[in-house]
Amino acid sequence: MIIKSLTLTNFRNYDLLDLSNIDKKRILFIGDNAQGKTNILEAIYILSFGNSYRKGKESDLIKFGHNECALFCELDTVLSTKKISLLIRKNSQKSIKIDGNVIKKTSDLVGNLKIVFFNVEDLNLIKGAPSDRRAFIDKVLSQIHEGYYYQLQVYNKLLQQKNITLKSLKDLSNKDHSLLDILDEEIAEISSKIYFNRISFINEILEFINNFHSKISGLDEKVDIKYEFSIPNLDFRNNLKEQILKYIENNRFKEIMRGQSLYGPHRDDITFYINSNDAKIFSSQGQQRTLVLALKLSEIKYINKKTKQLPILLLDDVMAELDNNRQNNLLELIGNDTQTFITTTHLEDFSKDWLNDTLILKVSNGNVCLN
Ligand code: ATP
Ligand code: MG
């Protein structure tokens, strides 16, 4: 898929950004620090997921001194064109529309504009927090699997309710577990669905990762991924829901004492192995970067395999963090078909040939023009 045009009004440091005719395969934003490069990629991310990956309130997205901001893009997919718009207002619900039709649930937005987002923080994915690794899986699955995003939303709501209930039971004189029984039942049901999706994702993406990894490293190393369940000894050949429910119920006292839900998809992790060694412990900085590049490229491949569409790749400042070899490998392996938006502060990291085929736009203090 391709973004043909992007319009931002009162978004971050932009009064009006009107990018039409960007139906090119490579668009590079160049500019000094704090000029608005990342803000453009963030806007595309929001048009994809309905909210930002950056911390802060939704109203922070609105340009200082204004009451609302608007984001709009026109999309060319293999099958059709789509217009996605988002209006964010202070003190009121945001409104999302696709082709003029109001979208009530964010789960109906996600998956329309498919993206793979890659920024400097992702380079930490292997050794960073487990929540980052879970988010990596969830972001991909939400975009390809109708219903996965919804499952996650339901799961998170149930968890919130359960945590409140567990806290109320900490006072042991309160012996009414009936609400907890209902919540655990529902949580077990939805957990089993999330697990099936996550495990098949890992099984399927591994081949792509190994392929890219050996191309980038030039070595014959084997990558493995292990999904670390917070609930031990689950057997996928038998009724998963029953096993999950049994484990949670057997550990109810622990959860009540801690006042929070301790087992399930929100507490799991994934471990990466290179030649059977835990990459968190043994891999060098360079090895981790190679692995993350392989992961990101595999995301593109996986989304393409599942949906027959190529997602849009957003690369925020990552080139500067890579050595020459990995820079070249990355650009080469992305190929010429995936529409790629890249931000950078300087052009030295890109070859002349590559730049020749690229729309280069200069970003300066909330204004964008041809370089
Ligand atoms: P770097 O090269 O350092 O990553 P950048 O070009 O990517 O810089 P952005 O992250 O896009 O910079 O941010 C540009 C500017 O936008 C920042 O100076 C920030 O203060 C400003 N900004 C963020 N939110 C708002 C807002 N709501 N209203 C006005 N300006 C904002
Ligand atoms: Mg930036």
GROMACS .gro file of C-alpha atoms and ligand atoms in nm:
model
  403
    1MET     CA    1   0.000   0.000   0.000
    2ILE     CA    2   0.099   0.358  -0.056
    3ILE     CA    3   0.017   0.688   0.109
    4LYS     CA    4  -0.066   0.928  -0.173
    5SER     CA    5  -0.122   1.237   0.038
    6LEU     CA    6  -0.099   1.349   0.397
    7THR     CA    7  -0.250   1.662   0.550
    8LEU     CA    8  -0.195   1.778   0.908
    9THR     CA    9  -0.369   2.077   1.062
   10ASN     CA   10  -0.259   2.220   1.396
   11PHE     CA   11  -0.077   1.895   1.469
   12ARG     CA   12   0.232   1.928   1.697
   13ASN     CA   13   0.450   2.206   1.551
   14TYR     CA   14   0.259   2.222   1.219
   15ASP     CA   15   0.002   2.488   1.132
   16LEU     CA   16  -0.072   2.321   0.805
   17LEU     CA   17   0.127   2.047   0.639
   18ASP     CA   18  -0.009   1.950   0.300
   19LEU     CA   19   0.190   1.673   0.137
   20SER     CA   20   0.030   1.576  -0.189
   21ASN     CA   21   0.202   1.380  -0.464
   22ILE     CA   22   0.397   1.168  -0.222
   23ASP     CA   23   0.297   0.849  -0.402
   24LYS     CA   24   0.668   0.764  -0.432
   25LYS     CA   25   0.840   0.460  -0.291
   26ARG     CA   26   1.091   0.651  -0.081
   27ILE     CA   27   1.033   0.975   0.100
   28LEU     CA   28   1.314   1.116   0.306
   29PHE     CA   29   1.269   1.399   0.554
   30ILE     CA   30   1.587   1.583   0.632
   31GLY     CA   31   1.631   1.859   0.888
   32ASP     CA   32   1.801   1.970   1.206
   33ASN     CA   33   1.686   1.855   1.547
   34ALA     CA   34   1.344   1.963   1.675
   35GLN     CA   35   1.214   2.077   1.335
   36GLY     CA   36   0.921   1.834   1.305
   37LYS     CA   37   1.054   1.522   1.129
   38THR     CA   38   0.940   1.268   1.386
   39ASN     CA   39   0.607   1.449   1.417
   40ILE     CA   40   0.525   1.352   1.058
   41LEU     CA   41   0.597   0.982   1.118
   42GLU     CA   42   0.403   1.003   1.444
   43ALA     CA   43   0.103   1.138   1.250
   44ILE     CA   44   0.115   0.839   1.013
   45TYR     CA   45   0.139   0.609   1.314
   46ILE     CA   46  -0.171   0.772   1.466
   47LEU     CA   47  -0.363   0.734   1.140
   48SER     CA   48  -0.276   0.366   1.161
   49PHE     CA   49  -0.337   0.287   1.529
   50GLY     CA   50  -0.564   0.569   1.642
   51ASN     CA   51  -0.321   0.683   1.910
   52SER     CA   52   0.042   0.774   1.953
   53TYR     CA   53   0.335   0.563   2.068
   54ARG     CA   54   0.475   0.868   2.248
   55LYS     CA   55   0.393   0.926   2.611
   56GLY     CA   56   0.162   1.209   2.705
   57LYS     CA   57  -0.199   1.311   2.674
   58GLU     CA   58  -0.395   1.302   2.352
   59SER     CA   59  -0.437   1.679   2.371
   60ASP     CA   60  -0.056   1.718   2.357
   61LEU     CA   61  -0.088   1.638   1.988
   62ILE     CA   62  -0.276   1.964   1.931
   63LYS     CA   63  -0.057   2.259   1.843
   64PHE     CA   64  -0.002   2.485   2.144
   65GLY     CA   65  -0.271   2.754   2.162
   66HIS     CA   66  -0.529   2.562   1.956
   67ASN     CA   67  -0.832   2.351   2.049
   68GLU     CA   68  -0.827   2.082   1.786
   69CYS     CA   69  -0.608   1.916   1.530
   70ALA     CA   70  -0.683   1.714   1.219
   71LEU     CA   71  -0.493   1.436   1.045
   72PHE     CA   72  -0.580   1.309   0.702
   73CYS     CA   73  -0.430   1.067   0.455
   74GLU     CA   74  -0.523   0.918   0.124
   75LEU     CA   75  -0.423   0.561   0.079
   76ASP     CA   76  -0.383   0.339  -0.224
   77THR     CA   77  -0.419  -0.029  -0.143
   78VAL     CA   78  -0.398  -0.312  -0.392
   79LEU     CA   79  -0.776  -0.321  -0.409
   80SER     CA   80  -0.898   0.032  -0.353
   81THR     CA   81  -0.829   0.382  -0.231
   82LYS     CA   82  -0.915   0.490   0.120
   83LYS     CA   83  -0.936   0.821   0.298
   84ILE     CA   84  -0.866   0.816   0.670
   85SER     CA   85  -0.923   1.119   0.889
   86LEU     CA   86  -0.888   1.188   1.257
   87LEU     CA   87  -1.009   1.490   1.448
   88ILE     CA   88  -0.874   1.537   1.799
   89ARG     CA   89  -1.037   1.795   2.021
   90LYS     CA   90  -0.952   1.918   2.367
   91ASN     CA   91  -1.195   1.784   2.627
   92SER     CA   92  -1.388   1.573   2.385
   93GLN     CA   93  -1.377   1.234   2.212
   94LYS     CA   94  -1.170   1.212   1.896
   95SER     CA   95  -1.355   1.138   1.578
   96ILE     CA   96  -1.227   0.889   1.322
   97LYS     CA   97  -1.359   0.850   0.970
   98ILE     CA   98  -1.281   0.617   0.684
   99ASP     CA   99  -1.411   0.737   0.348
  100GLY     CA  100  -1.637   0.977   0.536
  101ASN     CA  101  -1.796   0.705   0.751
  102VAL     CA  102  -1.764   0.744   1.125
  103ILE     CA  103  -1.560   0.471   1.293
  104LYS     CA  104  -1.682   0.408   1.647
  105LYS     CA  105  -1.424   0.155   1.762
  106THR     CA  106  -1.049   0.192   1.723
  107SER     CA  107  -1.042  -0.180   1.648
  108ASP     CA  108  -1.220  -0.099   1.320
  109LEU     CA  109  -0.947   0.149   1.226
  110VAL     CA  110  -0.643  -0.068   1.297
  111GLY     CA  111  -0.543  -0.272   0.995
  112ASN     CA  112  -0.654  -0.021   0.733
  113LEU     CA  113  -0.324   0.165   0.713
  114LYS     CA  114  -0.067  -0.106   0.775
  115ILE     CA  115   0.269   0.010   0.900
  116VAL     CA  116   0.598  -0.116   1.032
  117PHE     CA  117   0.744   0.145   1.261
  118PHE     CA  118   1.112   0.141   1.347
  119ASN     CA  119   1.283   0.396   1.568
  120VAL     CA  120   1.598   0.415   1.775
  121GLU     CA  121   1.424   0.276   2.085
  122ASP     CA  122   1.346  -0.044   1.895
  123LEU     CA  123   1.718  -0.115   1.882
  124ASN     CA  124   1.677  -0.199   2.251
  125LEU     CA  125   1.406  -0.456   2.189
  126ILE     CA  126   1.615  -0.764   2.269
  127LYS     CA  127   1.734  -0.647   2.610
  128GLY     CA  128   1.460  -0.396   2.695
  129ALA     CA  129   1.144  -0.443   2.897
  130PRO     CA  130   0.919  -0.748   2.838
  131SER     CA  131   0.632  -0.507   2.764
  132ASP     CA  132   0.823  -0.383   2.457
  133ARG     CA  133   0.855  -0.737   2.326
  134ARG     CA  134   0.487  -0.808   2.387
  135ALA     CA  135   0.400  -0.481   2.212
  136PHE     CA  136   0.611  -0.590   1.915
  137ILE     CA  137   0.395  -0.901   1.869
  138ASP     CA  138   0.069  -0.722   1.944
  139LYS     CA  139   0.133  -0.442   1.692
  140VAL     CA  140   0.183  -0.687   1.408
  141LEU     CA  141  -0.106  -0.914   1.498
  142SER     CA  142  -0.348  -0.624   1.552
  143GLN     CA  143  -0.290  -0.516   1.194
  144ILE     CA  144  -0.332  -0.849   1.023
  145HIS     CA  145  -0.583  -1.029   1.234
  146GLU     CA  146  -0.933  -0.894   1.249
  147GLY     CA  147  -1.036  -0.928   1.608
  148TYR     CA  148  -0.692  -0.956   1.771
  149TYR     CA  149  -0.685  -0.588   1.867
  150TYR     CA  150  -1.038  -0.626   2.001
  151GLN     CA  151  -0.935  -0.933   2.203
  152LEU     CA  152  -0.652  -0.733   2.358
  153GLN     CA  153  -0.885  -0.446   2.444
  154VAL     CA  154  -1.134  -0.680   2.608
  155TYR     CA  155  -0.852  -0.858   2.792
  156ASN     CA  156  -0.714  -0.529   2.928
  157LYS     CA  157  -1.058  -0.416   3.045
  158LEU     CA  158  -1.112  -0.749   3.222
  159LEU     CA  159  -0.771  -0.716   3.387
  160GLN     CA  160  -0.854  -0.370   3.517
  161GLN     CA  161  -1.177  -0.500   3.665
  162LYS     CA  162  -1.002  -0.800   3.810
  163ASN     CA  163  -0.732  -0.590   3.977
  164ILE     CA  164  -0.996  -0.373   4.144
  165THR     CA  165  -1.174  -0.688   4.260
  166LEU     CA  166  -0.853  -0.845   4.391
  167LYS     CA  167  -0.777  -0.533   4.593
  168SER     CA  168  -1.123  -0.541   4.746
  169LEU     CA  169  -1.062  -0.903   4.853
  170LYS     CA  170  -0.731  -0.821   5.023
  171ASP     CA  171  -0.939  -0.755   5.330
  172LEU     CA  172  -0.992  -1.124   5.399
  173SER     CA  173  -1.319  -1.066   5.578
  174ASN     CA  174  -1.463  -1.014   5.229
  175LYS     CA  175  -1.518  -1.369   5.116
  176ASP     CA  176  -1.739  -1.314   4.816
  177HIS     CA  177  -1.543  -1.449   4.520
  178SER     CA  178  -1.835  -1.466   4.277
  179LEU     CA  179  -1.725  -1.170   4.062
  180LEU     CA  180  -1.368  -1.301   4.053
  181ASP     CA  181  -1.497  -1.640   3.938
  182ILE     CA  182  -1.675  -1.477   3.645
  183LEU     CA  183  -1.379  -1.257   3.553
  184ASP     CA  184  -1.131  -1.547   3.566
  185GLU     CA  185  -1.353  -1.752   3.341
  186GLU     CA  186  -1.369  -1.474   3.082
  187ILE     CA  187  -0.998  -1.400   3.115
  188ALA     CA  188  -0.910  -1.766   3.060
  189GLU     CA  189  -1.127  -1.777   2.749
  190ILE     CA  190  -0.974  -1.470   2.588
  191SER     CA  191  -0.620  -1.561   2.700
  192SER     CA  192  -0.642  -1.888   2.511
  193LYS     CA  193  -0.730  -1.698   2.192
  194ILE     CA  194  -0.444  -1.452   2.240
  195TYR     CA  195  -0.206  -1.741   2.301
  196PHE     CA  196  -0.302  -1.925   1.984
  197ASN     CA  197  -0.243  -1.609   1.780
  198ARG     CA  198   0.087  -1.523   1.944
  199ILE     CA  199   0.231  -1.872   1.916
  200SER     CA  200   0.140  -1.915   1.550
  201PHE     CA  201   0.292  -1.572   1.482
  202ILE     CA  202   0.621  -1.674   1.640
  203ASN     CA  203   0.628  -2.007   1.460
  204GLU     CA  204   0.563  -1.842   1.125
  205ILE     CA  205   0.791  -1.541   1.152
  206LEU     CA  206   1.095  -1.740   1.261
  207GLU     CA  207   1.183  -1.853   0.910
  208PHE     CA  208   1.181  -1.493   0.783
  209ILE     CA  209   1.394  -1.378   1.075
  210ASN     CA  210   1.655  -1.645   1.011
  211ASN     CA  211   1.662  -1.560   0.646
  212PHE     CA  212   1.720  -1.188   0.701
  213HIS     CA  213   1.952  -1.246   0.991
  214SER     CA  214   2.195  -1.454   0.790
  215LYS     CA  215   2.180  -1.206   0.500
  216ILE     CA  216   2.263  -0.912   0.727
  217SER     CA  217   2.525  -1.082   0.941
  218GLY     CA  218   2.677  -1.288   0.659
  219LEU     CA  219   2.713  -1.564   0.916
  220ASP     CA  220   2.559  -1.903   0.954
  221GLU     CA  221   2.396  -1.832   1.290
  222LYS     CA  222   2.067  -1.982   1.395
  223VAL     CA  223   1.806  -1.761   1.559
  224ASP     CA  224   1.538  -1.903   1.786
  225ILE     CA  225   1.252  -1.743   1.972
  226LYS     CA  226   1.097  -1.887   2.281
  227TYR     CA  227   0.765  -1.765   2.413
  228GLU     CA  228   0.791  -1.752   2.793
  229PHE     CA  229   0.451  -1.822   2.948
  230SER     CA  230   0.377  -1.687   3.293
  231ILE     CA  231   0.156  -1.996   3.326
  232PRO     CA  232   0.377  -2.307   3.322
  233ASN     CA  233   0.329  -2.633   3.132
  234LEU     CA  234   0.047  -2.534   2.899
  235ASP     CA  235  -0.033  -2.807   2.653
  236PHE     CA  236  -0.173  -2.672   2.326
  237ARG     CA  237  -0.312  -3.012   2.226
  238ASN     CA  238  -0.558  -3.002   2.515
  239ASN     CA  239  -0.822  -2.751   2.622
  240LEU     CA  240  -0.617  -2.438   2.680
  241LYS     CA  241  -0.890  -2.237   2.850
  242GLU     CA  242  -0.940  -2.506   3.115
  243GLN     CA  243  -0.567  -2.525   3.186
  244ILE     CA  244  -0.536  -2.147   3.219
  245LEU     CA  245  -0.841  -2.124   3.442
  246LYS     CA  246  -0.721  -2.404   3.665
  247TYR     CA  247  -0.379  -2.244   3.711
  248ILE     CA  248  -0.521  -1.900   3.789
  249GLU     CA  249  -0.772  -2.045   4.034
  250ASN     CA  250  -0.504  -2.252   4.207
  251ASN     CA  251  -0.301  -1.935   4.256
  252ARG     CA  252  -0.588  -1.713   4.359
  253PHE     CA  253  -0.459  -1.654   4.709
  254LYS     CA  254  -0.127  -1.521   4.577
  255GLU     CA  255  -0.312  -1.281   4.346
  256ILE     CA  256  -0.534  -1.159   4.628
  257MET     CA  257  -0.233  -1.100   4.853
  258ARG     CA  258  -0.056  -0.903   4.581
  259GLY     CA  259  -0.375  -0.724   4.480
  260GLN     CA  260  -0.305  -0.781   4.111
  261SER     CA  261  -0.339  -1.032   3.834
  262LEU     CA  262  -0.011  -1.221   3.804
  263TYR     CA  263  -0.062  -1.475   3.524
  264GLY     CA  264  -0.155  -1.450   3.160
  265PRO     CA  265  -0.062  -1.281   2.832
  266HIS     CA  266   0.012  -0.949   3.007
  267ARG     CA  267   0.290  -1.114   3.210
  268ASP     CA  268   0.460  -1.316   2.937
  269ASP     CA  269   0.787  -1.249   2.758
  270ILE     CA  270   0.983  -1.371   2.461
  271THR     CA  271   1.350  -1.468   2.459
  272PHE     CA  272   1.568  -1.458   2.150
  273TYR     CA  273   1.850  -1.706   2.104
  274ILE     CA  274   2.146  -1.688   1.870
  275ASN     CA  275   2.303  -2.031   1.827
  276SER     CA  276   2.118  -2.144   2.139
  277ASN     CA  277   2.260  -1.863   2.353
  278ASP     CA  278   2.018  -1.620   2.518
  279ALA     CA  279   2.066  -1.299   2.320
  280LYS     CA  280   1.969  -1.090   2.623
  281ILE     CA  281   2.279  -1.213   2.804
  282PHE     CA  282   2.530  -1.307   2.538
  283SER     CA  283   2.477  -1.094   2.231
  284SER     CA  284   2.696  -0.795   2.151
  285GLN     CA  285   2.548  -0.457   2.064
  286GLY     CA  286   2.606  -0.532   1.696
  287GLN     CA  287   2.442  -0.874   1.715
  288GLN     CA  288   2.137  -0.723   1.881
  289ARG     CA  289   2.108  -0.463   1.608
  290THR     CA  290   2.134  -0.725   1.338
  291LEU     CA  291   1.860  -0.920   1.509
  292VAL     CA  292   1.632  -0.616   1.539
  293LEU     CA  293   1.683  -0.531   1.172
  294ALA     CA  294   1.594  -0.888   1.085
  295LEU     CA  295   1.282  -0.862   1.303
  296LYS     CA  296   1.164  -0.541   1.141
  297LEU     CA  297   1.220  -0.668   0.789
  298SER     CA  298   1.038  -0.988   0.886
  299GLU     CA  299   0.742  -0.782   1.006
  300ILE     CA  300   0.706  -0.645   0.652
  301LYS     CA  301   0.730  -0.995   0.505
  302TYR     CA  302   0.485  -1.142   0.754
  303ILE     CA  303   0.221  -0.871   0.702
  304ASN     CA  304   0.264  -0.916   0.328
  305LYS     CA  305   0.225  -1.292   0.355
  306LYS     CA  306  -0.089  -1.267   0.566
  307THR     CA  307  -0.265  -0.982   0.390
  308LYS     CA  308  -0.116  -0.979   0.039
  309GLN     CA  309  -0.041  -0.614   0.102
  310LEU     CA  310   0.289  -0.441   0.168
  311PRO     CA  311   0.282  -0.227   0.482
  312ILE     CA  312   0.436   0.118   0.490
  313LEU     CA  313   0.774   0.137   0.657
  314LEU     CA  314   0.856   0.427   0.888
  315LEU     CA  315   1.222   0.464   0.983
  316ASP     CA  316   1.283   0.733   1.241
  317ASP     CA  317   1.650   0.826   1.270
  318VAL     CA  318   1.769   0.465   1.269
  319MET     CA  319   2.026   0.495   0.990
  320ALA     CA  320   2.253   0.713   1.204
  321GLU     CA  321   2.263   0.439   1.467
  322LEU     CA  322   2.384   0.168   1.230
  323ASP     CA  323   2.730   0.100   1.090
  324ASN     CA  324   2.791   0.124   0.717
  325ASN     CA  325   2.742  -0.242   0.656
  326ARG     CA  326   2.407  -0.260   0.831
  327GLN     CA  327   2.290   0.065   0.668
  328ASN     CA  328   2.352  -0.080   0.323
  329ASN     CA  329   2.198  -0.413   0.413
  330LEU     CA  330   1.886  -0.249   0.549
  331LEU     CA  331   1.827  -0.030   0.244
  332GLU     CA  332   1.896  -0.315   0.007
  333LEU     CA  333   1.671  -0.563   0.187
  334ILE     CA  334   1.379  -0.319   0.209
  335GLY     CA  335   1.384  -0.332  -0.170
  336ASN     CA  336   1.197  -0.104  -0.406
  337ASP     CA  337   0.839  -0.205  -0.344
  338THR     CA  338   0.775  -0.099   0.014
  339GLN     CA  339   0.683   0.267   0.053
  340THR     CA  340   0.934   0.395   0.306
  341PHE     CA  341   0.934   0.720   0.503
  342ILE     CA  342   1.271   0.802   0.656
  343THR     CA  343   1.390   1.082   0.879
  344THR     CA  344   1.750   1.192   0.908
  345THR     CA  345   1.960   1.489   1.008
  346HIS     CA  346   2.218   1.435   0.732
  347LEU     CA  347   2.246   1.259   0.399
  348GLU     CA  348   2.589   1.098   0.437
  349ASP     CA  349   2.437   0.766   0.542
  350PHE     CA  350   2.271   0.719   0.201
  351SER     CA  351   2.433   0.629  -0.129
  352LYS     CA  352   2.403   0.861  -0.431
  353ASP     CA  353   2.216   0.597  -0.626
  354TRP     CA  354   1.967   0.544  -0.349
  355LEU     CA  355   1.909   0.919  -0.309
  356ASN     CA  356   1.856   0.961  -0.684
  357ASP     CA  357   1.542   0.759  -0.657
  358THR     CA  358   1.412   0.930  -0.346
  359LEU     CA  359   1.183   1.224  -0.282
  360ILE     CA  360   1.387   1.440  -0.045
  361LEU     CA  361   1.194   1.692   0.162
  362LYS     CA  362   1.348   1.948   0.393
  363VAL     CA  363   1.183   2.002   0.730
  364SER     CA  364   1.242   2.329   0.903
  365ASN     CA  365   1.045   2.465   1.195
  366GLY     CA  366   0.713   2.308   1.097
  367ASN     CA  367   0.754   2.373   0.724
  368VAL     CA  368   0.831   2.116   0.458
  369CYS     CA  369   0.966   2.190   0.111
  370LEU     CA  370   1.162   2.020  -0.165
  371ASN     CA  371   1.529   1.998  -0.068
  372ATP     P1  372   1.511   1.526   1.619
  372ATP     O1  373   1.605   1.533   1.503
  372ATP     O2  374   1.571   1.585   1.742
  372ATP     O3  375   1.450   1.395   1.641
  372ATP     P2  376   1.259   1.617   1.501
  372ATP     O4  377   1.273   1.701   1.379
  372ATP     O5  378   1.223   1.477   1.484
  372ATP     O6  379   1.393   1.632   1.586
  372ATP     P3  380   1.008   1.644   1.642
  372ATP     O7  381   1.016   1.539   1.743
  372ATP     O8  382   0.929   1.618   1.521
  372ATP     O9  383   1.155   1.690   1.598
  372ATP    O10  384   0.954   1.773   1.721
  372ATP     C1  385   0.961   1.903   1.668
  372ATP     C2  386   0.911   2.005   1.766
  372ATP    O11  387   0.773   1.992   1.786
  372ATP     C3  388   0.974   2.001   1.905
  372ATP    O12  389   1.051   2.117   1.923
  372ATP     C4  390   0.854   2.005   1.998
  372ATP    O13  391   0.871   2.094   2.106
  372ATP     C5  392   0.744   2.053   1.908
  372ATP     N1  393   0.611   2.018   1.959
  372ATP     C6  394   0.570   1.899   2.011
  372ATP     N2  395   0.440   1.904   2.046
  372ATP     C7  396   0.397   2.029   2.015
  372ATP     C8  397   0.273   2.096   2.027
  372ATP     N3  398   0.164   2.034   2.078
  372ATP     N4  399   0.263   2.224   1.981
  372ATP     C9  400   0.370   2.287   1.929
  372ATP     N5  401   0.492   2.229   1.917
  372ATP    C10  402   0.506   2.103   1.958
  373MG      MG  403   1.303   1.300   1.565
   0.00000   0.00000   0.00000
